[in-house]
Coordinates of N, CA and C in Angstrom, one line a residue:
Chain A
G1 N -11.8 -3.8 13.0 CA -11.3 -4.3 11.8 C -10.1 -5.2 12.0
Q2 N -9.6 -5.7 10.9 CA -8.4 -6.6 11.0 C -7.2 -5.9 11.3
Q3 N -6.3 -6.5 12.1 CA -5.1 -5.9 12.6 C -3.9 -6.7 12.1
L4 N -2.9 -6.0 11.7 CA -1.6 -6.7 11.3 C -0.5 -6.2 12.2
N5 N 0.2 -7.0 12.8 CA 1.3 -6.6 13.6 C 2.6 -7.0 12.9
Q6 N 3.3 -6.0 12.5 CA 4.6 -6.2 11.7 C 5.8 -5.9 12.6
S7 N 6.8 -6.7 12.6 CA 8.0 -6.5 13.4 C 9.2 -7.0 12.6
P8 N 10.4 -6.4 13.0 CA 10.5 -5.3 13.9 C 10.0 -4.0 13.2
Q9 N 9.9 -2.9 14.0 CA 9.6 -1.6 13.5 C 10.7 -1.0 12.7
S10 N 12.0 -1.3 13.1 CA 13.1 -0.8 12.3 C 14.3 -1.7 12.6
M11 N 15.2 -1.7 11.6 CA 16.4 -2.6 11.7 C 17.6 -1.8 11.2
F12 N 18.6 -1.9 12.0 CA 19.9 -1.3 11.6 C 20.9 -2.4 11.4
I13 N 21.3 -2.7 10.2 CA 22.2 -3.8 10.0 C 23.4 -3.4 9.1
Q14 N 24.4 -4.3 9.1 CA 25.6 -4.1 8.2 C 25.3 -4.7 6.9
E15 N 25.9 -4.0 5.9 CA 25.8 -4.6 4.5 C 26.3 -6.0 4.5
G16 N 25.6 -6.9 3.8 CA 26.0 -8.3 3.7 C 25.2 -9.2 4.7
E17 N 24.6 -8.6 5.7 CA 23.9 -9.4 6.6 C 22.5 -9.8 6.1
D18 N 22.0 -10.9 6.6 CA 20.7 -11.3 6.3 C 19.6 -10.6 7.1
V19 N 18.4 -10.4 6.6 CA 17.4 -9.7 7.2 C 16.1 -10.6 7.3
S20 N 15.4 -10.5 8.5 CA 14.2 -11.2 8.6 C 13.1 -10.3 9.3
M21 N 12.0 -10.3 8.7 CA 10.9 -9.5 9.3 C 9.6 -10.4 9.1
N22 N 8.6 -10.1 10.0 CA 7.4 -10.9 9.9 C 6.1 -10.1 10.3
C23 N 5.0 -10.7 9.9 CA 3.7 -10.1 10.2 C 2.8 -11.2 10.8
T24 N 2.0 -10.8 11.7 CA 1.0 -11.7 12.3 C -0.3 -11.0 12.3
S25 N -1.3 -11.8 12.2 CA -2.7 -11.2 12.1 C -3.6 -11.8 13.1
S26 N -4.6 -11.1 13.5 CA -5.6 -11.6 14.4 C -6.7 -12.4 13.7
S27 N -6.6 -12.4 12.3 CA -7.6 -13.2 11.6 C -6.9 -13.8 10.4
I28 N -7.7 -14.7 9.7 CA -7.1 -15.4 8.6 C -7.1 -14.6 7.3
F29 N -6.1 -14.7 6.5 CA -6.0 -14.0 5.2 C -5.9 -15.1 4.1
N30 N -6.4 -14.8 2.9 CA -6.2 -15.7 1.8 C -5.1 -15.3 0.9
T31 N -4.6 -14.1 1.1 CA -3.4 -13.6 0.3 C -2.5 -12.8 1.3
W32 N -1.2 -13.0 1.1 CA -0.2 -12.2 1.8 C 0.6 -11.6 0.7
L33 N 0.9 -10.3 0.9 CA 1.7 -9.6 -0.1 C 2.8 -8.8 0.7
W34 N 4.0 -8.7 0.1 CA 5.1 -7.9 0.6 C 5.4 -6.8 -0.4
Y35 N 5.4 -5.5 0.1 CA 5.8 -4.4 -0.7 C 7.0 -3.7 -0.1
K36 N 7.7 -3.0 -1.0 CA 8.8 -2.1 -0.5 C 8.5 -0.7 -1.0
Q37 N 8.8 0.3 -0.1 CA 8.6 1.7 -0.5 C 9.9 2.5 -0.3
D38 N 10.3 3.1 -1.4 CA 11.5 4.0 -1.4 C 11.0 5.4 -1.1
P39 N 11.8 6.3 -0.5 CA 11.4 7.7 -0.2 C 10.8 8.4 -1.4
G40 N 9.6 9.0 -1.2 CA 9.0 9.8 -2.3 C 8.3 9.0 -3.3
E41 N 8.2 7.7 -3.1 CA 7.6 6.8 -4.1 C 6.5 6.0 -3.5
G42 N 5.7 5.4 -4.4 CA 4.7 4.5 -3.9 C 5.2 3.1 -3.6
P43 N 4.5 2.3 -2.8 CA 4.9 0.9 -2.6 C 5.0 0.1 -3.9
V44 N 6.0 -0.8 -3.9 CA 6.2 -1.6 -5.1 C 6.1 -3.1 -4.6
L45 N 5.3 -3.9 -5.4 CA 5.1 -5.3 -5.0 C 6.4 -6.1 -5.1
L46 N 6.8 -6.8 -4.1 CA 7.9 -7.7 -4.1 C 7.5 -9.1 -4.3
I47 N 6.6 -9.6 -3.5 CA 6.2 -11.0 -3.5 C 4.8 -11.1 -3.2
A48 N 4.1 -12.0 -3.9 CA 2.7 -12.3 -3.6 C 2.5 -13.8 -3.2
L49 N 1.8 -14.1 -2.2 CA 1.6 -15.4 -1.7 C 0.1 -15.8 -1.6
Y50 N -0.3 -16.9 -2.2 CA -1.7 -17.2 -2.4 C -2.1 -18.5 -1.7
K51 N -1.2 -19.2 -1.1 CA -1.5 -20.5 -0.6 C -0.8 -20.8 0.7
A52 N -1.6 -21.2 1.7 CA -1.0 -21.5 3.0 C 0.2 -22.5 2.9
G53 N 1.3 -22.1 3.5 CA 2.5 -23.0 3.4 C 3.4 -22.6 2.2
E54 N 2.9 -21.8 1.3 CA 3.7 -21.4 0.1 C 5.0 -20.7 0.5
L55 N 6.1 -21.1 -0.1 CA 7.4 -20.4 0.0 C 7.8 -19.9 -1.3
T56 N 8.0 -18.6 -1.5 CA 8.3 -18.0 -2.8 C 9.5 -17.1 -2.7
S57 N 10.4 -17.2 -3.7 CA 11.6 -16.4 -3.8 C 11.5 -15.4 -5.0
N58 N 12.2 -14.3 -4.8 CA 12.4 -13.3 -5.8 C 13.8 -12.8 -5.7
G59 N 14.7 -13.4 -6.4 CA 16.1 -13.0 -6.2 C 16.6 -13.3 -4.8
R60 N 17.1 -12.3 -4.1 CA 17.6 -12.5 -2.7 C 16.4 -12.5 -1.7
L61 N 15.2 -12.3 -2.1 CA 14.1 -12.2 -1.2 C 13.4 -13.6 -1.2
T62 N 12.9 -14.0 0.0 CA 12.1 -15.2 0.2 C 11.0 -14.8 1.2
A63 N 9.8 -15.2 0.8 CA 8.7 -15.0 1.7 C 7.9 -16.3 1.9
Q64 N 7.2 -16.4 3.0 CA 6.4 -17.6 3.3 C 5.0 -17.2 3.8
F65 N 4.0 -17.9 3.4 CA 2.7 -17.8 3.8 C 2.5 -18.9 4.9
G66 N 2.2 -18.4 6.1 CA 2.2 -19.3 7.3 C 1.0 -20.3 7.1
I67 N 1.3 -21.5 7.7 CA 0.3 -22.6 7.7 C -1.0 -22.2 8.3
T68 N -1.0 -21.4 9.3 CA -2.2 -21.0 10.0 C -3.0 -19.9 9.3
R69 N -2.4 -19.4 8.2 CA -2.9 -18.3 7.4 C -2.9 -16.9 8.2
K70 N -2.3 -16.9 9.4 CA -2.3 -15.7 10.2 C -1.0 -15.1 10.3
D71 N 0.0 -15.6 9.5 CA 1.3 -14.9 9.6 C 2.1 -15.2 8.3
S72 N 3.1 -14.3 8.1 CA 4.0 -14.4 7.0 C 5.3 -13.8 7.3
F73 N 6.4 -14.3 6.7 CA 7.7 -13.7 6.9 C 8.4 -13.3 5.6
L74 N 9.3 -12.4 5.7 CA 10.1 -12.0 4.5 C 11.6 -12.0 5.0
N75 N 12.4 -12.7 4.2 CA 13.8 -12.8 4.4 C 14.5 -12.1 3.3
I76 N 15.6 -11.4 3.6 CA 16.5 -10.8 2.5 C 17.9 -11.3 2.8
S77 N 18.5 -12.0 1.9 CA 19.8 -12.5 2.1 C 20.9 -11.5 1.6
A78 N 22.0 -11.5 2.2 CA 23.2 -10.7 1.8 C 22.8 -9.3 1.4
S79 N 22.3 -8.5 2.4 CA 21.7 -7.2 2.1 C 22.7 -6.3 1.4
I80 N 22.2 -5.4 0.5 CA 23.0 -4.4 -0.2 C 22.4 -3.0 0.0
P81 N 23.1 -2.0 -0.2 CA 22.6 -0.6 0.1 C 21.3 -0.3 -0.5
S82 N 21.0 -0.8 -1.7 CA 19.7 -0.5 -2.3 C 18.5 -1.2 -1.7
D83 N 18.8 -2.1 -0.7 CA 17.7 -2.7 0.0 C 17.0 -1.7 1.1
V84 N 17.7 -0.6 1.3 CA 17.2 0.4 2.3 C 15.8 0.8 1.8
G85 N 14.9 0.9 2.8 CA 13.5 1.4 2.5 C 12.6 0.9 3.6
I86 N 11.3 1.1 3.3 CA 10.3 0.6 4.2 C 9.6 -0.6 3.6
Y87 N 9.5 -1.7 4.3 CA 8.9 -2.9 3.9 C 7.5 -3.1 4.6
F88 N 6.5 -3.3 3.8 CA 5.2 -3.5 4.3 C 4.7 -4.9 4.0
C89 N 4.1 -5.5 5.0 CA 3.3 -6.7 4.7 C 1.8 -6.2 4.5
A90 N 1.1 -7.0 3.8 CA -0.3 -6.7 3.6 C -1.1 -8.0 3.4
G91 N -2.3 -8.0 4.0 CA -3.1 -9.2 3.9 C -4.4 -8.9 3.2
S92 N -5.0 -9.9 2.6 CA -6.3 -9.7 1.9 C -7.2 -10.9 2.0
D93 N -8.5 -10.7 2.1 CA -9.4 -11.8 2.0 C -9.5 -12.4 0.6
S94 N -9.2 -11.5 -0.4 CA -9.3 -12.0 -1.8 C -7.9 -12.1 -2.3
G95 N -7.6 -11.5 -3.5 CA -6.3 -11.6 -4.1 C -5.4 -10.4 -3.8
G96 N -5.9 -9.5 -3.0 CA -5.1 -8.3 -2.7 C -5.4 -7.1 -3.6
G97 N -6.6 -7.1 -4.2 CA -7.0 -6.1 -5.1 C -7.6 -4.9 -4.4
A98 N -8.4 -4.2 -5.2 CA -8.8 -2.9 -4.7 C -9.8 -2.9 -3.6
D99 N -10.5 -4.1 -3.4 CA -11.5 -4.1 -2.3 C -10.9 -4.3 -1.0
G100 N -9.6 -4.1 -0.8 CA -9.1 -3.9 0.5 C -8.0 -4.8 0.9
L101 N -6.8 -4.1 1.0 CA -5.7 -4.7 1.7 C -5.6 -4.1 3.1
T102 N -5.2 -5.0 4.0 CA -4.9 -4.5 5.4 C -3.4 -4.5 5.4
F103 N -2.8 -3.3 5.7 CA -1.4 -3.2 5.7 C -0.8 -3.2 7.2
G104 N 0.4 -3.8 7.3 CA 1.2 -3.6 8.5 C 1.7 -2.2 8.5
K105 N 2.3 -1.8 9.7 CA 2.8 -0.4 9.8 C 4.2 -0.2 9.3
G106 N 4.8 -1.3 8.8 CA 6.1 -1.2 8.1 C 7.3 -1.5 8.9
T107 N 8.4 -2.0 8.2 CA 9.7 -2.2 8.9 C 10.7 -1.3 8.1
H108 N 11.3 -0.4 8.9 CA 12.3 0.5 8.3 C 13.6 -0.2 8.3
L109 N 14.2 -0.4 7.1 CA 15.5 -1.1 7.0 C 16.6 -0.1 6.7
I110 N 17.5 0.0 7.6 CA 18.7 0.9 7.4 C 19.9 0.0 7.4
I111 N 20.7 0.3 6.3 CA 21.9 -0.5 6.1 C 23.2 0.4 6.3
Q112 N 24.1 -0.1 7.2 CA 25.3 0.7 7.4 C 26.4 0.0 6.6
P113 N 27.1 0.8 5.7 CA 28.1 0.2 4.9 C 29.3 -0.4 5.6
Chain B
N1 N 3.9 1.8 -20.9 CA 2.8 2.2 -20.1 C 3.3 3.1 -18.9
A2 N 2.6 4.2 -18.6 CA 3.0 5.0 -17.5 C 2.6 4.4 -16.2
G3 N 1.7 3.5 -16.2 CA 1.2 2.9 -14.9 C 0.2 3.7 -14.3
V4 N 0.3 4.0 -12.9 CA -0.6 4.8 -12.2 C 0.0 6.2 -12.0
T5 N -0.7 7.2 -12.5 CA -0.2 8.6 -12.4 C -1.0 9.4 -11.5
Q6 N -0.4 10.1 -10.6 CA -1.1 10.9 -9.6 C -0.6 12.4 -9.8
T7 N -1.6 13.3 -9.7 CA -1.2 14.7 -9.7 C -2.2 15.4 -8.7
P8 N -1.7 16.5 -8.1 CA -0.3 17.0 -8.1 C 0.6 16.1 -7.2
K9 N 1.9 16.4 -7.2 CA 2.8 15.7 -6.3 C 2.8 16.2 -4.9
F10 N 2.6 17.6 -4.8 CA 2.5 18.3 -3.6 C 1.4 19.3 -3.6
Q11 N 0.7 19.5 -2.5 CA -0.3 20.5 -2.4 C -0.5 21.0 -1.0
V12 N -0.6 22.3 -0.8 CA -0.9 22.9 0.5 C -2.3 23.6 0.4
L13 N -3.1 23.3 1.3 CA -4.5 23.9 1.4 C -4.7 24.6 2.7
K14 N -5.6 25.5 2.7 CA -6.1 26.1 4.0 C -7.3 25.4 4.4
T15 N -7.5 25.3 5.7 CA -8.7 24.7 6.3 C -10.0 25.2 5.6
G16 N -10.8 24.3 5.1 CA -12.1 24.7 4.5 C -12.0 24.7 3.0
Q17 N -10.8 24.8 2.4 CA -10.7 24.8 0.9 C -11.0 23.4 0.4
S18 N -11.4 23.4 -0.9 CA -11.7 22.1 -1.5 C -10.6 21.8 -2.6
M19 N -10.5 20.6 -2.9 CA -9.6 20.3 -4.1 C -9.8 18.8 -4.5
T20 N -9.3 18.5 -5.7 CA -9.4 17.1 -6.2 C -8.0 16.6 -6.5
L21 N -7.8 15.4 -6.0 CA -6.5 14.7 -6.3 C -6.8 13.8 -7.5
Q22 N -6.0 13.9 -8.5 CA -6.2 13.2 -9.7 C -5.4 11.9 -9.7
C23 N -6.1 10.8 -10.3 CA -5.4 9.5 -10.5 C -5.8 9.0 -11.8
A24 N -4.9 8.5 -12.6 CA -5.2 7.9 -13.9 C -4.3 6.7 -14.1
Q25 N -4.8 5.7 -14.7 CA -4.0 4.5 -15.0 C -4.3 4.1 -16.5
D26 N -3.2 3.6 -17.1 CA -3.3 3.3 -18.5 C -3.1 1.8 -18.7
M27 N -3.4 1.0 -17.7 CA -3.3 -0.5 -17.8 C -4.6 -1.2 -18.0
N28 N -5.7 -0.4 -18.2 CA -7.0 -1.0 -18.4 C -7.4 -1.8 -17.2
H29 N -7.0 -1.4 -16.0 CA -7.4 -2.1 -14.7 C -8.8 -1.7 -14.3
E30 N -9.5 -2.7 -13.9 CA -10.9 -2.5 -13.4 C -10.9 -1.9 -12.0
Y31 N -10.0 -2.4 -11.2 CA -10.1 -2.0 -9.8 C -9.1 -0.9 -9.5
M32 N -9.7 0.1 -8.8 CA -8.8 1.3 -8.3 C -9.2 1.6 -6.9
S33 N -8.2 2.2 -6.2 CA -8.5 2.5 -4.8 C -7.6 3.7 -4.4
W34 N -8.0 4.3 -3.3 CA -7.2 5.4 -2.6 C -6.9 5.0 -1.2
Y35 N -5.6 5.2 -0.9 CA -5.1 5.0 0.5 C -4.5 6.3 1.0
R36 N -4.5 6.4 2.3 CA -3.7 7.5 2.9 C -2.6 6.9 3.8
Q37 N -1.5 7.5 3.8 CA -0.4 7.0 4.6 C 0.0 8.0 5.6
D38 N 0.0 7.7 6.9 CA 0.3 8.5 8.0 C 1.4 7.9 8.8
P39 N 2.3 8.7 9.4 CA 3.4 8.1 10.2 C 2.9 7.2 11.3
G40 N 3.5 6.0 11.4 CA 3.1 5.0 12.4 C 1.7 4.3 12.2
M41 N 1.1 4.6 11.0 CA -0.3 4.1 10.8 C -0.3 3.1 9.6
G42 N 0.7 3.1 8.8 CA 0.7 2.3 7.6 C -0.2 2.9 6.6
L43 N -0.8 2.1 5.7 CA -1.7 2.6 4.7 C -3.1 2.2 5.0
R44 N -4.0 3.2 4.9 CA -5.4 2.9 5.2 C -6.3 3.2 4.0
L45 N -7.2 2.3 3.7 CA -8.1 2.4 2.6 C -9.2 3.5 2.8
I46 N -9.3 4.4 1.8 CA -10.3 5.5 1.9 C -11.5 5.1 1.1
H47 N -11.4 4.9 -0.2 CA -12.5 4.5 -1.1 C -11.9 3.6 -2.1
Y48 N -12.8 2.8 -2.7 CA -12.3 1.9 -3.8 C -13.4 1.8 -4.9
S49 N -13.0 1.3 -6.0 CA -13.9 1.1 -7.1 C -13.6 -0.2 -7.8
V50 N -14.7 -1.0 -8.1 CA -14.5 -2.3 -8.8 C -14.8 -2.2 -10.3
G51 N -15.1 -1.0 -10.7 CA -15.3 -0.7 -12.2 C -16.0 0.6 -12.4
A52 N -16.0 1.0 -13.6 CA -16.6 2.3 -13.9 C -18.1 2.4 -13.4
G53 N -18.4 3.5 -12.7 CA -19.7 3.7 -12.2 C -20.0 3.0 -10.8
I54 N -19.0 2.3 -10.3 CA -19.2 1.6 -9.0 C -18.1 2.1 -8.0
T55 N -18.5 2.6 -6.9 CA -17.5 2.9 -5.8 C -18.0 2.4 -4.5
D56 N -17.1 2.3 -3.5 CA -17.5 1.9 -2.2 C -16.5 2.5 -1.2
Q57 N -17.0 2.5 0.1 CA -16.2 3.1 1.1 C -15.2 2.0 1.7
G58 N -14.0 2.6 2.1 CA -13.0 1.8 2.8 C -13.1 2.0 4.3
E59 N -11.9 2.0 4.9 CA -11.8 2.0 6.3 C -12.0 3.5 6.8
V60 N -11.5 4.5 6.1 CA -11.5 5.9 6.6 C -12.1 6.8 5.5
P61 N -13.4 6.7 5.2 CA -14.0 7.4 4.1 C -14.5 8.8 4.4
N62 N -14.6 9.2 5.7 CA -15.2 10.5 6.0 C -14.4 11.6 5.6
G63 N -15.0 12.6 4.9 CA -14.4 13.8 4.4 C -13.9 13.7 3.0
Y64 N -14.1 12.5 2.4 CA -13.7 12.3 1.0 C -14.8 11.8 0.1
N65 N -14.8 12.3 -1.1 CA -15.7 11.7 -2.1 C -15.0 11.2 -3.3
V66 N -15.5 10.2 -4.0 CA -14.9 9.7 -5.2 C -16.0 9.5 -6.3
S67 N -15.6 9.4 -7.5 CA -16.4 9.0 -8.6 C -15.6 8.2 -9.6
R68 N -16.2 7.4 -10.4 CA -15.5 6.6 -11.4 C -16.3 6.6 -12.7
S69 N -16.2 7.7 -13.4 CA -16.9 7.8 -14.7 C -16.2 7.1 -15.8
T70 N -15.0 6.8 -15.8 CA -14.2 6.1 -16.8 C -13.4 5.0 -16.1
T71 N -12.9 4.1 -16.9 CA -12.1 3.0 -16.3 C -10.7 3.6 -15.9
E72 N -10.3 4.6 -16.7 CA -8.9 5.2 -16.5 C -8.8 6.1 -15.2
D73 N -9.8 6.8 -14.9 CA -9.7 7.9 -13.9 C -10.4 7.6 -12.6
F74 N -9.8 8.0 -11.5 CA -10.5 7.8 -10.2 C -10.1 9.0 -9.3
P75 N -10.7 10.1 -9.5 CA -10.4 11.3 -8.6 C -10.9 11.2 -7.2
L76 N -10.1 11.8 -6.3 CA -10.5 11.9 -4.9 C -10.8 13.3 -4.5
R77 N -11.9 13.6 -4.0 CA -12.3 15.0 -3.7 C -12.4 15.3 -2.2
L78 N -11.7 16.4 -1.8 CA -11.9 16.9 -0.5 C -12.8 18.1 -0.6
L79 N -14.0 18.0 0.0 CA -14.9 19.1 -0.1 C -14.6 20.3 0.8
S80 N -14.1 20.0 2.0 CA -13.7 21.0 3.0 C -12.6 20.5 3.8
A81 N -11.4 20.9 3.4 CA -10.2 20.3 3.9 C -10.0 20.6 5.4
A82 N -9.5 19.6 6.2 CA -9.2 19.8 7.6 C -7.8 19.4 7.9
P83 N -7.2 20.0 8.9 CA -5.8 19.6 9.2 C -5.6 18.1 9.4
S84 N -6.6 17.4 9.9 CA -6.5 15.9 10.0 C -6.3 15.2 8.7
Q85 N -6.6 15.9 7.6 CA -6.4 15.3 6.3 C -5.0 15.5 5.7
T86 N -4.1 16.1 6.5 CA -2.7 16.2 6.1 C -2.2 14.8 6.1
S87 N -1.6 14.4 4.9 CA -1.2 13.0 4.8 C -0.6 12.9 3.4
V88 N -0.1 11.7 3.1 CA 0.3 11.3 1.8 C -0.7 10.4 1.2
Y89 N -1.2 10.7 0.0 CA -2.3 9.9 -0.6 C -1.8 9.1 -1.7
F90 N -2.1 7.8 -1.7 CA -1.7 6.9 -2.8 C -2.9 6.4 -3.5
C91 N -2.9 6.4 -4.8 CA -3.9 5.8 -5.7 C -3.3 4.5 -6.1
A92 N -4.1 3.4 -6.3 CA -3.6 2.1 -6.7 C -4.6 1.5 -7.6
S93 N -4.2 0.6 -8.5 CA -5.1 -0.2 -9.3 C -4.7 -1.6 -9.4
S94 N -5.6 -2.4 -9.8 CA -5.3 -3.9 -10.1 C -6.2 -4.4 -11.2
R95 N -5.7 -5.4 -11.9 CA -6.4 -5.9 -13.1 C -7.7 -6.5 -12.7
E96 N -7.7 -7.3 -11.6 CA -8.9 -8.0 -11.2 C -8.9 -8.0 -9.7
S97 N -10.0 -8.5 -9.1 CA -10.1 -8.5 -7.6 C -9.0 -9.4 -7.0
N98 N -8.5 -10.4 -7.8 CA -7.5 -11.3 -7.2 C -6.1 -11.0 -7.7
S99 N -5.9 -9.8 -8.1 CA -4.6 -9.3 -8.6 C -4.0 -8.3 -7.6
P100 N -2.7 -8.3 -7.4 CA -2.1 -7.4 -6.5 C -2.2 -5.9 -7.0
L101 N -2.2 -5.0 -6.0 CA -2.3 -3.6 -6.4 C -1.0 -3.0 -6.9
H102 N -1.1 -2.1 -7.9 CA 0.0 -1.3 -8.3 C -0.2 0.2 -7.9
F103 N 0.8 0.8 -7.2 CA 0.6 2.1 -6.6 C 1.2 3.2 -7.5
G104 N 0.6 4.4 -7.4 CA 1.2 5.6 -7.9 C 2.2 6.1 -7.0
N105 N 2.9 7.2 -7.3 CA 3.9 7.8 -6.5 C 3.5 8.7 -5.4
G106 N 2.2 8.9 -5.3 CA 1.6 9.7 -4.1 C 1.5 11.2 -4.3
T107 N 0.6 11.7 -3.5 CA 0.4 13.2 -3.4 C 0.5 13.5 -1.9
R108 N 1.5 14.4 -1.7 CA 1.7 14.9 -0.3 C 0.9 16.1 0.0
L109 N -0.1 16.0 0.8 CA -1.1 17.1 1.1 C -0.9 17.6 2.5
T110 N -0.8 19.0 2.6 CA -0.7 19.6 3.9 C -1.9 20.6 4.0
V111 N -2.6 20.5 5.1 CA -3.7 21.4 5.4 C -3.4 22.2 6.6
T112 N -3.4 23.5 6.4 CA -3.0 24.4 7.5 C -4.2 25.1 8.1

């Protein structure tokens, strides 16, 4: 099946620092999604990308759909304590709906005040 | 809207027992799916449904059954629980095939 490599696996940063994480795939995706998961809750959609080369922002978050369609990155600027959590990338052959998202293994973000 | 609601939140089973994990959504979404989340493995698709009466297998379907008799509900059944099914289970739904998934808050299942 399709494989997603998400890195880094974990990040320990100081409050106020910028964060960058990325995902690479062995195959092409038509949609890239970024989710955040807080403890005890389900993943929540942050950003959806539908077009190669697309750069999309959501507040302090910016994500890009790689030109090759095999990669995506997520940046968080000026991190704050509530950014703590697990960030997942996910790729889809379609729009990311129920017929199958392939998820990365997640990046644990830990922020030291 | 409540979104995607999963019950129970926690469950402990003994090997061989059966149970049903409930999932309901009130957003009139056609597409629903079940994922399991294990440490170091990310989320893996178990089964999915593209509409009432239609279901299909995902990446890890063995040991699980599903049905979709209504648009709102998509229960996941474990007929004979095994310790390997200890996991956190997430139900998700989306409006259409090209719409992103919305997740419930999960059911944490332990099989002893």
